Coordinates of C-alpha atoms and ligand atoms in Angstrom, one line a residue:
M1 CA 0.0 0.0 0.0
N2 CA 1.4 3.4 -1.0
N3 CA 2.7 5.6 1.8
F4 CA 1.8 3.1 4.5
P5 CA 3.9 4.3 7.5
S6 CA 7.1 2.3 8.2
V7 CA 6.6 2.9 11.9
F8 CA 3.0 2.2 12.5
E9 CA 2.4 3.5 16.0
A10 CA -1.0 4.9 16.2
I11 CA -4.3 5.1 14.3
S12 CA -3.6 8.7 13.5
D13 CA -0.7 7.5 11.3
L14 CA -3.2 6.3 8.8
S15 CA -5.6 8.1 6.5
K16 CA -9.2 7.0 6.3
D17 CA -8.5 5.7 2.7
Q18 CA -5.7 3.5 4.1
I19 CA -8.0 2.1 6.8
E20 CA -10.6 1.3 4.2
G21 CA -7.9 -0.4 2.1
L22 CA -7.0 -2.5 5.1
L23 CA -10.6 -3.6 5.6
I24 CA -10.8 -4.6 1.9
L25 CA -7.6 -6.6 2.1
A26 CA -8.5 -8.3 5.4
K27 CA -11.8 -9.3 3.8
K28 CA -9.9 -10.8 0.8
Y29 CA -7.7 -12.8 3.2
K30 CA -10.7 -14.0 5.1
D31 CA -12.6 -15.0 2.0
R32 CA -9.4 -16.8 0.8
S33 CA -9.5 -15.0 -2.5
Y34 CA -5.7 -15.3 -2.0
D35 CA -3.6 -16.8 0.7
K36 CA -0.1 -15.5 0.4
S37 CA 1.4 -12.2 -0.5
D38 CA 3.3 -12.1 -3.7
F39 CA 6.9 -11.7 -2.5
T40 CA 8.7 -11.8 -5.8
N41 CA 12.3 -11.1 -4.9
R42 CA 12.9 -12.3 -1.4
I43 CA 10.8 -13.8 1.3
P44 CA 10.7 -11.2 4.1
I45 CA 11.7 -12.0 7.7
V46 CA 9.3 -10.8 10.4
A47 CA 10.1 -10.8 14.1
N48 CA 7.7 -10.8 17.0
S49 CA 9.2 -9.1 20.1
F50 CA 7.0 -9.0 23.1
L51 CA 8.4 -7.1 26.1
E52 CA 5.0 -7.5 27.9
N53 CA 2.8 -10.5 28.3
S54 CA 0.5 -11.6 25.5
T55 CA -1.6 -14.5 24.3
R56 CA -3.9 -13.2 21.6
T57 CA -1.8 -10.5 20.0
K58 CA 1.5 -12.4 19.8
N59 CA 0.0 -15.6 18.5
S60 CA -2.3 -13.9 16.1
F61 CA 0.7 -12.0 14.6
A62 CA 2.7 -15.3 14.5
I63 CA 0.0 -17.1 12.6
A64 CA -0.6 -14.1 10.2
I65 CA 3.2 -14.0 9.4
K66 CA 3.2 -17.8 8.7
K67 CA 0.0 -17.7 6.6
L68 CA 1.6 -15.0 4.5
G69 CA 4.6 -17.2 3.8
C70 CA 7.1 -15.0 5.6
H71 CA 10.0 -16.3 7.6
Y72 CA 9.2 -16.0 11.3
L73 CA 11.6 -15.0 14.1
D74 CA 10.3 -15.3 17.7
F75 CA 12.6 -12.8 19.2
N76 CA 12.8 -13.8 22.9
T77 CA 13.3 -10.5 24.7
E78 CA 13.8 -12.2 28.1
T79 CA 17.0 -13.8 26.8
S80 CA 18.2 -11.0 24.6
S81 CA 20.8 -8.3 25.1
L82 CA 18.0 -5.9 26.0
K83 CA 18.3 -7.5 29.4
K84 CA 22.0 -6.6 29.4
G85 CA 21.1 -2.9 29.0
E86 CA 21.2 -2.6 25.2
S87 CA 19.0 0.1 23.8
L88 CA 15.9 -0.8 21.8
E89 CA 17.4 1.1 18.8
E90 CA 20.7 -0.8 18.9
T91 CA 18.7 -4.1 19.1
L92 CA 16.5 -3.2 16.1
L93 CA 19.5 -2.1 14.0
T94 CA 21.1 -5.5 14.8
L95 CA 18.0 -7.3 13.8
Y96 CA 17.9 -5.3 10.6
S97 CA 21.5 -6.1 9.8
Q98 CA 20.7 -9.7 10.2
G99 CA 18.1 -9.4 7.5
V100 CA 14.9 -8.9 9.5
D101 CA 12.5 -6.6 7.6
L102 CA 9.8 -5.9 10.1
C103 CA 9.5 -6.1 13.9
I104 CA 6.2 -6.3 15.8
I105 CA 6.9 -4.9 19.3
R106 CA 5.0 -4.7 22.5
T107 CA 6.4 -2.6 25.3
S108 CA 5.3 -1.2 28.6
V109 CA 6.7 2.2 27.6
S110 CA 4.2 4.6 26.1
H111 CA 5.4 6.3 22.9
H112 CA 8.4 4.1 22.7
F113 CA 8.5 4.2 18.9
S114 CA 7.9 7.9 18.4
E115 CA 11.7 8.5 18.3
F116 CA 12.0 6.2 15.3
K117 CA 9.4 7.9 13.1
N118 CA 11.9 10.0 11.2
N119 CA 14.8 7.5 11.2
A120 CA 13.5 4.0 11.4
P121 CA 16.1 1.3 12.3
I122 CA 13.6 -1.3 10.9
K123 CA 9.9 -1.4 10.0
I124 CA 7.8 -1.5 13.2
I125 CA 4.2 -2.4 14.0
N126 CA 3.1 -1.3 17.5
G127 CA 1.7 -4.4 19.3
G128 CA 0.7 -2.2 22.2
D129 CA 2.8 0.5 23.9
G130 CA 2.1 1.2 27.6
T131 CA -1.1 3.1 28.0
N132 CA -0.8 4.8 24.6
Q133 CA -2.0 2.8 21.6
H134 CA -2.9 -0.6 20.3
P135 CA -3.8 0.2 16.8
T136 CA -4.0 -3.3 15.3
Q137 CA -6.5 -4.3 18.0
A138 CA -8.8 -1.3 17.1
L139 CA -8.5 -2.1 13.4
L140 CA -9.4 -5.8 13.9
D141 CA -12.3 -4.6 16.1
L142 CA -13.5 -2.4 13.3
F143 CA -13.2 -5.3 10.8
T144 CA -15.2 -7.5 13.2
M145 CA -17.9 -4.8 13.4
T146 CA -18.1 -4.6 9.6
E147 CA -18.2 -8.4 9.4
L148 CA -21.1 -8.5 11.8
G149 CA -22.9 -6.0 9.5
I150 CA -22.7 -3.1 11.9
D151 CA -22.9 0.3 10.1
L152 CA -21.1 2.7 12.5
E153 CA -22.6 5.9 11.0
G154 CA -24.9 7.5 13.6
K155 CA -24.3 4.7 16.1
T156 CA -23.2 5.0 19.7
M157 CA -20.8 2.6 21.5
A158 CA -19.9 2.5 25.1
I159 CA -16.4 1.8 26.2
I160 CA -16.8 0.6 29.7
G161 CA -14.0 0.3 32.2
D162 CA -10.5 1.5 32.7
C163 CA -10.5 3.9 29.7
V164 CA -7.7 6.1 31.1
H165 CA -5.1 3.3 31.2
S166 CA -6.3 1.3 28.2
R167 CA -4.3 1.5 25.0
V168 CA -7.1 -0.3 23.2
G169 CA -9.6 2.3 24.4
H170 CA -7.3 5.1 23.1
S171 CA -7.0 3.6 19.7
L172 CA -10.8 3.0 19.4
M173 CA -11.4 6.6 20.4
E174 CA -9.4 7.7 17.4
L175 CA -10.7 5.1 15.0
L176 CA -14.5 4.7 15.4
P177 CA -15.4 8.5 15.2
L178 CA -13.8 8.5 11.7
F179 CA -16.7 6.2 10.7
G180 CA -19.4 8.3 12.3
C181 CA -19.6 6.4 15.6
K182 CA -20.1 8.3 18.9
I183 CA -18.4 6.9 22.0
I184 CA -19.4 7.1 25.6
L185 CA -16.6 6.4 28.0
C186 CA -18.2 4.9 31.1
G187 CA -16.5 4.0 34.5
P188 CA -15.7 5.4 37.9
S189 CA -13.8 8.7 38.1
G190 CA -10.1 7.9 37.6
F191 CA -11.0 5.3 35.0
V192 CA -12.6 7.8 32.7
P193 CA -11.2 11.3 31.9
E194 CA -13.0 14.3 33.6
S195 CA -13.9 15.8 30.2
S196 CA -13.3 15.5 26.5
D197 CA -12.8 18.2 23.9
N198 CA -13.7 15.7 21.2
D199 CA -17.4 16.2 20.0
S200 CA -17.7 12.4 19.3
I201 CA -16.8 11.4 22.9
E202 CA -18.9 11.7 26.0
I203 CA -18.0 10.8 29.6
S204 CA -20.3 9.0 32.1
N205 CA -20.1 7.5 35.5
D206 CA -23.5 5.8 35.2
L207 CA -23.7 2.4 33.7
E208 CA -27.4 1.9 33.3
S209 CA -28.1 5.2 31.5
T210 CA -25.1 4.6 29.3
V211 CA -25.9 1.1 28.3
K212 CA -29.5 2.1 27.5
R213 CA -28.3 4.6 25.0
C214 CA -25.9 2.4 23.2
D215 CA -26.1 0.3 20.0
F216 CA -23.2 -1.9 21.1
L217 CA -20.8 -2.3 24.1
Y218 CA -17.1 -2.6 24.5
T219 CA -15.8 -3.6 27.9
L220 CA -12.2 -3.4 29.1
R221 CA -10.1 -5.2 31.7
I222 CA -9.0 -3.2 34.8
Q223 CA -5.3 -2.4 34.0
K224 CA -4.1 -3.2 37.5
E225 CA -0.4 -3.3 36.3
R226 CA -0.7 0.4 35.4
H227 CA -2.1 1.6 38.7
S228 CA 1.0 1.8 40.9
G229 CA 1.2 5.1 42.6
T230 CA -2.5 5.9 42.0
D231 CA -5.6 5.4 44.2
Q232 CA -7.4 3.4 41.6
T233 CA -7.3 0.2 43.7
K234 CA -10.3 1.6 45.7
H235 CA -12.6 0.7 42.8
Y236 CA -11.6 -3.0 42.6
E237 CA -14.0 -4.4 45.3
T238 CA -17.2 -2.7 44.1
Y239 CA -16.4 -2.8 40.3
H240 CA -18.7 -5.6 39.2
D241 CA -21.6 -4.3 41.2
K242 CA -21.3 -0.9 39.6
Y243 CA -19.8 -1.4 36.2
G244 CA -19.8 -5.2 35.4
L245 CA -21.8 -6.5 32.5
N246 CA -23.8 -9.7 32.9
K247 CA -26.8 -11.3 31.2
E248 CA -29.3 -10.4 34.0
R249 CA -28.5 -6.7 33.7
L250 CA -28.7 -6.6 29.9
E251 CA -32.0 -8.5 30.0
K252 CA -33.4 -6.1 32.7
W253 CA -32.4 -3.1 30.6
N254 CA -33.8 -4.8 27.5
K255 CA -30.5 -4.6 25.7
N256 CA -29.9 -7.4 23.2
V257 CA -26.7 -5.9 21.7
P258 CA -23.3 -7.1 20.7
V259 CA -20.6 -7.0 23.5
F260 CA -17.0 -6.8 22.5
H261 CA -13.9 -7.4 24.6
P262 CA -10.2 -7.4 23.5
G263 CA -9.3 -10.1 26.1
P264 CA -7.9 -11.2 28.4
A265 CA -11.1 -10.9 30.5
N266 CA -11.3 -11.0 34.2
I267 CA -14.4 -13.1 34.5
G268 CA -16.8 -11.9 37.2
I269 CA -15.3 -8.4 37.3
E270 CA -15.9 -6.5 34.0
I271 CA -17.9 -9.3 32.5
S272 CA -19.7 -12.4 33.8
S273 CA -19.2 -15.9 32.6
D274 CA -22.8 -16.3 31.5
L275 CA -22.5 -13.3 29.2
M276 CA -19.2 -14.6 27.7
K277 CA -21.0 -17.9 27.0
S278 CA -23.9 -16.2 25.3
N279 CA -24.2 -15.2 21.6
L280 CA -24.1 -11.5 22.5
Y281 CA -20.4 -11.9 23.3
K282 CA -18.1 -11.2 20.2
G283 CA -14.7 -11.8 21.8
Y284 CA -14.1 -14.9 19.7
D285 CA -15.2 -13.2 16.5
Q286 CA -12.5 -10.6 17.3
V287 CA -9.9 -13.3 17.7
V288 CA -10.9 -15.0 14.4
N289 CA -10.7 -11.7 12.5
S290 CA -7.5 -10.7 14.1
I291 CA -5.5 -13.0 11.8
H292 CA -6.9 -11.5 8.6
M293 CA -6.5 -7.9 9.7
R294 CA -3.0 -8.5 10.8
M295 CA -2.2 -10.2 7.5
A296 CA -3.4 -7.1 5.8
I297 CA -1.4 -4.8 8.0
I298 CA 1.8 -6.8 7.6
T299 CA 1.4 -7.0 3.8
S300 CA 0.8 -3.2 3.6
I301 CA 3.9 -2.3 5.6
L302 CA 6.2 -4.8 3.9
S303 CA 5.2 -3.5 0.5
N304 CA 5.4 0.3 1.1
N305 CA 8.7 0.5 -0.9
D306 CA 10.3 2.7 1.8
K307 CA 14.1 2.9 1.2
N308 CA 14.8 5.1 4.3
I309 CA 15.2 2.2 6.7
G310 CA 18.3 1.3 8.7
I311 CA 20.4 4.3 7.7
I312 CA 23.4 5.3 9.6
D313 CA 25.3 8.5 8.7
G314 CA 23.6 8.6 5.3
Q315 CA 24.3 4.9 4.4
R316 CA 21.9 2.0 4.5
I317 CA 23.2 -0.9 6.6
R318 CA 22.1 -3.4 4.0
D319 CA 20.2 -3.5 0.7
Ligands
NCD1 C1 -5.1 -5.8 25.4 C2 -3.7 -5.2 25.6 O1 -2.7 -6.0 25.8 O2 -3.7 -4.0 25.6 N1 -5.1 -7.2 25.0 C3 -4.9 -7.5 23.8 O3 -4.0 -7.2 23.1 N2 -5.8 -8.3 23.2 C4 -6.0 -5.5 26.5 C5 -5.6 -5.8 28.0 O4 -4.5 -6.2 28.3 O5 -6.5 -5.5 28.8

C-alpha cells in the first residue's frame, strides 16, 4: 500500500483511505481469494518481540506471518541483550543487519516508537505501547464490526472500564469516530477522563443510562499493572456491582446488543461468565478476524517501498 507508514504506532498514522484499504484486504484474506502475499524477490523475515505478556496478539501475529509465507523469528526479549542494557534502537539495528525486515513490538513504555518515526532502524508495528495505543486491536475490532454487519454511521458505542489506562480504548477513540460512531466512556472517576474536547466522545459515571443509549458495548479489563502510585485500587471491590456486564443486567435493561472485549477478560469483574458464553459476546469473532486484519497490515507495511530504513550516517546498513 502506497505511503503506509514504516513505523505504525497509532491510528492517527493512517488516512481513512488507508484504513478502508486494510478492511478490503483483510476481507480478501478472510474469503481466501488469495492466501499468500506475492513476495517476488525475497521472502521477508518478520520478528515478534513482546516485552510485555500476551496470548492473543503475539499468537495472532505469528499465525498471520506464517500464513503470508514470511519467515518468522520469535525474538525472545527475556534472553536478549535488552536484558544486558542494550538500547531498543541498537537491538533493532542489529535485527535489521541480520536481514529482518519488520518487527512487531509490544512494550510497557508509552510512545516508545515515536523517536524512530523520522529515522526507522527497521519497519515497526506497534503491538501495544504502555497506555498509549494498540492500533492493530482497534483495526481488527472495526473489521469485526463490519463483518457483523454493523454500520457505524450514527451509532453510539460505550467503552466501559479503565479507559484512562487502556491503549485499546485510546485507539478505538481515534478510529471509530472516523466512521461516524459516537463513543461514551463509562466508568468510575479515575478510570474515565474528567472531560473530553472531542465532540464524538462523552463521559459518564453511570452504567445503566449509558448502556440504555448504546447500540453496542465494548468492555475493558482493569489495568491493575498500570495503577502503581494511584488510588485506583479503591474501585476494585465494588467494580462488578457498579460497572460489570452480565446477562441479567442486559435483560433487565432490554439490551440485546453485541458485546466486545479485546481479552484477556477478568471473569466476574468487568464481564460475567454467562454473558461470555452467550451469543451476544463477540470476543471470539474478534480473535478470528485478528488473523486477517494483521495479515493485511503486515502486507501493507512490507510493500510500502520505503528505502529510508536502517540508515546510519547517510548509508543503508544493507540492501
Ligand atoms: C489488550 C492489551 O494488551 O492491551 N489485550 C490484547 O492485546 N488483546 C487488553 C488488555 O491487556 O487488557
